[in-house]
């Protein structure tokens, strides 16, 4: 099993404050294909965003992450239980969960070992749903600057696992037959430049760049953006969402 990768403990507070929230339409789609409402496992829960939403629909939600700092940011809820454990070795009972979710995190796991754990702890017919979101979209002019920043400025500082996001999880070797889900789901968020700054500072590649170079590349990008995105101006920002889902067969 490969070494566990923790890329977000250092900026856990920034991550919680500035990362986008998943839309209601995403949860409706996942619940639509999930037969049971007993127990759910949100793996790679981070600050508990997904666990909090699922707590409204399941008897109990178990939310796990390898980062104590991230889980410390999560809300305390009566039917959500947090654990600091690896995704690939949880200690949960066999055939226990009706739904297993992974939001923007499966690419950090040792994926074959994670799938083995999913088959073990999921009930027959349980759903595994994994999803992520692509690069933000604002306007052609702004998109061009952000794409250049993503690919050229901090591009060399992305971990190799980032490729799975770019490939929309088409190449993760999904372990279950795909269930068709609705396409075109998007995260929509109103942002100003300070929000954008916080969001970009939550990127693992930006943190790698800062540690390597000693300067923050986000500052230069903001200067470029001010010509088309003045301070104090809010813009509507979209993030395209992609989903893989399947039913566990034993």
Short mmCIF file of C-alpha atoms in Angstrom, two decimals:
data_model
loop_
_atom_site.label_atom_id
_atom_site.label_comp_id
_atom_site.label_asym_id
_atom_site.label_seq_id
_atom_site.Cartn_x
_atom_site.Cartn_y
_atom_site.Cartn_z
CA UNK A 1 0.00 0.00 0.00
CA UNK A 2 1.40 3.41 -0.93
CA UNK A 3 2.16 6.11 1.63
CA UNK A 4 -0.89 8.13 2.70
CA UNK A 5 -0.86 11.60 1.12
CA UNK A 6 -2.02 14.55 3.23
CA UNK A 7 -2.03 17.74 1.17
CA UNK A 8 -4.51 19.90 3.09
CA UNK A 9 -3.79 19.84 6.84
CA UNK A 10 -1.56 22.90 6.59
CA UNK A 11 -4.27 25.03 4.99
CA UNK A 12 -7.29 23.38 6.66
CA UNK A 13 -8.86 26.69 7.71
CA UNK A 14 -8.44 28.20 4.25
CA UNK A 15 -9.84 25.03 2.70
CA UNK A 16 -13.01 25.22 4.78
CA UNK A 17 -13.58 28.93 4.22
CA UNK A 18 -12.97 29.17 0.50
CA UNK A 19 -13.64 25.81 -1.16
CA UNK A 20 -16.97 25.73 -3.04
CA UNK A 21 -20.03 23.94 -1.67
CA UNK A 22 -21.61 21.11 -3.64
CA UNK A 23 -25.08 21.86 -5.05
CA UNK A 24 -28.35 20.32 -3.91
CA UNK A 25 -28.77 18.79 -7.38
CA UNK A 26 -25.69 16.62 -6.79
CA UNK A 27 -27.05 15.16 -3.56
CA UNK A 28 -30.47 14.58 -5.12
CA UNK A 29 -28.85 12.59 -7.90
CA UNK A 30 -26.88 10.42 -5.48
CA UNK A 31 -29.88 9.83 -3.22
CA UNK A 32 -31.98 8.94 -6.26
CA UNK A 33 -29.81 5.90 -6.98
CA UNK A 34 -29.22 4.86 -3.35
CA UNK A 35 -31.74 2.24 -2.11
CA UNK A 36 -31.08 2.39 1.66
CA UNK A 37 -31.03 5.17 4.23
CA UNK A 38 -29.35 3.40 7.13
CA UNK A 39 -25.59 3.93 7.27
CA UNK A 40 -23.35 6.04 5.09
CA UNK A 41 -19.57 6.42 4.90
CA UNK A 42 -18.15 9.71 3.66
CA UNK A 43 -14.52 8.94 2.92
CA UNK A 44 -11.98 11.75 2.69
CA UNK A 45 -14.52 13.96 4.43
CA UNK A 46 -12.16 16.90 4.93
CA UNK A 47 -14.11 19.54 6.85
CA UNK A 48 -17.29 17.48 6.80
CA UNK A 49 -19.17 19.35 4.09
CA UNK A 50 -20.64 16.23 2.51
CA UNK A 51 -21.16 14.42 5.82
CA UNK A 52 -23.24 17.32 7.10
CA UNK A 53 -25.58 17.20 4.10
CA UNK A 54 -25.90 13.40 4.20
CA UNK A 55 -26.72 13.52 7.91
CA UNK A 56 -30.18 14.84 6.92
CA UNK A 57 -30.89 11.67 4.94
CA UNK A 58 -29.21 8.76 6.79
CA UNK A 59 -29.57 7.23 10.24
CA UNK A 60 -25.82 7.54 10.82
CA UNK A 61 -22.94 8.94 8.82
CA UNK A 62 -19.35 7.86 9.42
CA UNK A 63 -16.91 10.46 8.13
CA UNK A 64 -13.21 9.63 7.81
CA UNK A 65 -10.05 11.47 6.84
CA UNK A 66 -6.32 11.13 7.50
CA UNK A 67 -6.11 14.80 8.53
CA UNK A 68 -6.90 15.63 12.15
CA UNK A 69 -6.68 19.32 11.25
CA UNK A 70 -9.34 18.97 8.58
CA UNK A 71 -11.72 17.01 10.81
CA UNK A 72 -11.22 19.63 13.54
CA UNK A 73 -12.99 22.04 11.15
CA UNK A 74 -16.02 19.77 10.75
CA UNK A 75 -19.42 20.44 12.36
CA UNK A 76 -20.46 18.42 15.42
CA UNK A 77 -23.72 16.63 14.62
CA UNK A 78 -25.57 13.98 16.62
CA UNK A 79 -25.61 11.36 13.87
CA UNK A 80 -22.16 11.99 12.36
CA UNK A 81 -19.15 10.10 13.73
CA UNK A 82 -15.68 11.22 12.69
CA UNK A 83 -12.61 9.02 12.56
CA UNK A 84 -9.01 9.73 11.59
CA UNK A 85 -8.19 6.62 9.54
CA UNK A 86 -6.91 5.69 6.11
CA UNK A 87 -9.48 5.10 3.39
CA UNK A 88 -7.98 1.70 2.67
CA UNK A 89 -8.13 0.28 6.22
CA UNK A 90 -11.03 1.56 8.30
CA UNK A 91 -11.96 -1.18 10.74
CA UNK A 92 -15.65 -0.82 9.89
CA UNK A 93 -17.83 -3.97 10.00
CA UNK A 94 -18.39 -6.05 6.90
CA UNK A 95 -21.46 -5.30 4.72
CA UNK A 96 -22.42 -2.25 6.77
CA UNK A 97 -23.00 0.78 4.53
CA UNK A 98 -25.82 1.70 2.14
CA UNK A 99 -23.82 4.50 0.53
CA UNK A 100 -20.11 5.29 0.29
CA UNK A 101 -19.13 8.75 -0.97
CA UNK A 102 -15.81 10.32 -1.92
CA UNK A 103 -15.77 13.99 -2.91
CA UNK A 104 -12.67 15.33 -4.71
CA UNK A 105 -10.43 12.87 -2.86
CA UNK A 106 -10.25 9.36 -4.38
CA UNK A 107 -7.21 10.32 -6.46
CA UNK A 108 -5.19 10.63 -3.22
CA UNK A 109 -5.97 7.05 -2.14
CA UNK A 110 -4.24 3.79 -2.93
CA UNK A 111 -7.12 3.06 -5.26
CA UNK A 112 -6.99 -0.77 -5.57
CA UNK A 113 -6.81 -1.14 -1.79
CA UNK A 114 -9.64 1.35 -1.36
CA UNK A 115 -11.86 -0.60 -3.75
CA UNK A 116 -11.14 -3.76 -1.75
CA UNK A 117 -12.29 -1.96 1.40
CA UNK A 118 -15.40 -0.65 -0.38
CA UNK A 119 -16.45 -4.16 -1.36
CA UNK A 120 -15.87 -5.36 2.18
CA UNK A 121 -17.81 -2.69 4.08
CA UNK A 122 -20.58 -1.99 1.57
CA UNK A 123 -23.84 -3.92 1.69
CA UNK A 124 -24.86 -5.88 -1.42
CA UNK A 125 -26.53 -3.31 -3.65
CA UNK A 126 -24.93 -0.37 -1.83
CA UNK A 127 -23.79 2.59 -3.90
CA UNK A 128 -20.27 3.92 -4.29
CA UNK A 129 -20.38 7.51 -5.58
CA UNK A 130 -17.19 9.45 -6.29
CA UNK A 131 -17.08 12.92 -7.76
CA UNK A 132 -14.96 15.96 -8.33
CA UNK A 133 -15.03 19.29 -10.10
CA UNK A 134 -12.98 20.91 -12.80
CA UNK A 135 -11.29 24.26 -13.16
CA UNK A 136 -13.39 27.35 -12.47
CA UNK A 137 -15.10 29.19 -15.32
CA UNK A 138 -15.84 32.92 -15.19
CA UNK A 139 -15.41 34.64 -18.59
CA UNK A 140 -13.16 34.01 -21.60
CA UNK A 141 -10.67 36.70 -20.56
CA UNK A 142 -10.48 35.59 -16.92
CA UNK A 143 -10.50 31.90 -17.83
CA UNK A 144 -7.45 32.39 -20.02
CA UNK A 145 -5.46 33.94 -17.18
CA UNK A 146 -6.50 31.25 -14.70
CA UNK A 147 -5.79 28.42 -17.15
CA UNK A 148 -2.30 29.84 -17.73
CA UNK A 149 -1.74 30.06 -13.99
CA UNK A 150 -2.97 26.49 -13.50
CA UNK A 151 -0.97 24.96 -16.35
CA UNK A 152 2.18 27.07 -16.58
CA UNK A 153 2.84 28.87 -13.30
CA UNK A 154 1.90 26.19 -10.77
CA UNK A 155 1.58 23.36 -13.30
CA UNK A 156 4.94 21.78 -12.37
CA UNK A 157 3.92 21.75 -8.71
CA UNK A 158 0.79 19.60 -9.00
CA UNK A 159 1.08 16.09 -7.60
CA UNK A 160 0.86 13.36 -10.26
CA UNK A 161 -2.54 12.34 -8.85
CA UNK A 162 -4.01 15.60 -10.18
CA UNK A 163 -4.23 13.98 -13.61
CA UNK A 164 -7.25 11.96 -12.42
CA UNK A 165 -9.18 15.20 -11.87
CA UNK A 166 -8.17 16.48 -15.30
CA UNK A 167 -9.38 13.19 -16.79
CA UNK A 168 -12.69 13.47 -14.86
CA UNK A 169 -12.04 10.16 -13.10
CA UNK A 170 -12.35 8.30 -16.40
CA UNK A 171 -8.99 6.59 -15.72
CA UNK A 172 -9.26 5.60 -12.06
CA UNK A 173 -10.13 2.01 -12.95
CA UNK A 174 -13.60 2.28 -11.43
CA UNK A 175 -14.30 -1.03 -9.68
CA UNK A 176 -18.07 -1.28 -10.31
CA UNK A 177 -20.32 -1.24 -13.36
CA UNK A 178 -21.28 2.38 -13.92
CA UNK A 179 -24.75 3.62 -13.06
CA UNK A 180 -25.88 6.37 -15.41
CA UNK A 181 -26.19 9.71 -13.63
CA UNK A 182 -27.38 13.08 -14.78
CA UNK A 183 -24.69 15.14 -16.51
CA UNK A 184 -24.25 18.89 -16.53
CA UNK A 185 -24.32 19.43 -12.75
CA UNK A 186 -22.38 22.56 -11.79
CA UNK A 187 -21.28 24.35 -8.67
CA UNK A 188 -22.24 28.02 -8.91
CA UNK A 189 -20.65 30.53 -6.56
CA UNK A 190 -20.52 34.31 -6.31
CA UNK A 191 -16.92 35.42 -5.69
CA UNK A 192 -14.85 38.58 -5.42
CA UNK A 193 -11.08 38.75 -5.73
CA UNK A 194 -10.52 38.08 -2.03
CA UNK A 195 -12.62 34.92 -2.33
CA UNK A 196 -10.60 33.90 -5.37
CA UNK A 197 -7.38 34.55 -3.51
CA UNK A 198 -8.48 32.32 -0.64
CA UNK A 199 -9.63 29.59 -2.99
CA UNK A 200 -6.37 29.57 -4.96
CA UNK A 201 -4.34 29.51 -1.75
CA UNK A 202 -6.12 26.26 -0.85
CA UNK A 203 -4.62 24.56 -3.93
CA UNK A 204 -1.97 21.99 -3.04
CA UNK A 205 0.14 23.14 -6.02
CA UNK A 206 0.19 26.72 -4.72
CA UNK A 207 1.40 25.49 -1.34
CA UNK A 208 4.08 23.38 -3.03
CA UNK A 209 5.18 26.45 -5.03
CA UNK A 210 5.39 28.62 -1.90
CA UNK A 211 7.51 26.03 -0.08
CA UNK A 212 9.82 25.69 -3.08
CA UNK A 213 10.11 29.33 -4.20
CA UNK A 214 9.42 31.26 -1.02
CA UNK A 215 6.87 33.52 -2.71
CA UNK A 216 3.13 33.25 -3.37
CA UNK A 217 2.31 33.18 -7.12
CA UNK A 218 -1.33 34.06 -6.43
CA UNK A 219 -0.34 37.68 -5.79
CA UNK A 220 0.95 38.17 -9.35
CA UNK A 221 -2.17 36.57 -10.80
CA UNK A 222 -4.41 38.91 -8.82
CA UNK A 223 -2.56 41.92 -10.22
CA UNK A 224 -3.21 40.66 -13.74
CA UNK A 225 -6.86 39.97 -12.99
CA UNK A 226 -7.62 43.42 -11.56
CA UNK A 227 -7.80 44.87 -15.07
CA UNK A 228 -10.88 42.77 -15.81
CA UNK A 229 -12.02 41.97 -12.26
CA UNK A 230 -11.79 45.11 -10.08
CA UNK A 231 -11.53 44.84 -6.30
CA UNK A 232 -14.95 44.67 -4.64
CA UNK A 233 -16.65 43.34 -7.77
CA UNK A 234 -18.46 40.03 -7.47
CA UNK A 235 -18.67 37.61 -10.38
CA UNK A 236 -20.56 34.40 -10.90
CA UNK A 237 -18.14 31.48 -11.02
CA UNK A 238 -18.98 27.97 -12.22
CA UNK A 239 -17.24 24.65 -11.57
CA UNK A 240 -18.27 21.66 -13.75
CA UNK A 241 -18.95 18.53 -11.67
CA UNK A 242 -18.21 14.96 -12.81
CA UNK A 243 -19.51 11.81 -11.09
CA UNK A 244 -18.82 8.06 -11.18
CA UNK A 245 -21.30 5.78 -9.41
CA UNK A 246 -21.86 2.04 -9.20
CA UNK A 247 -23.65 -0.65 -7.20
CA UNK A 248 -21.72 -3.16 -5.08
CA UNK A 249 -22.18 -6.78 -6.13
CA UNK A 250 -21.03 -9.57 -3.80
#
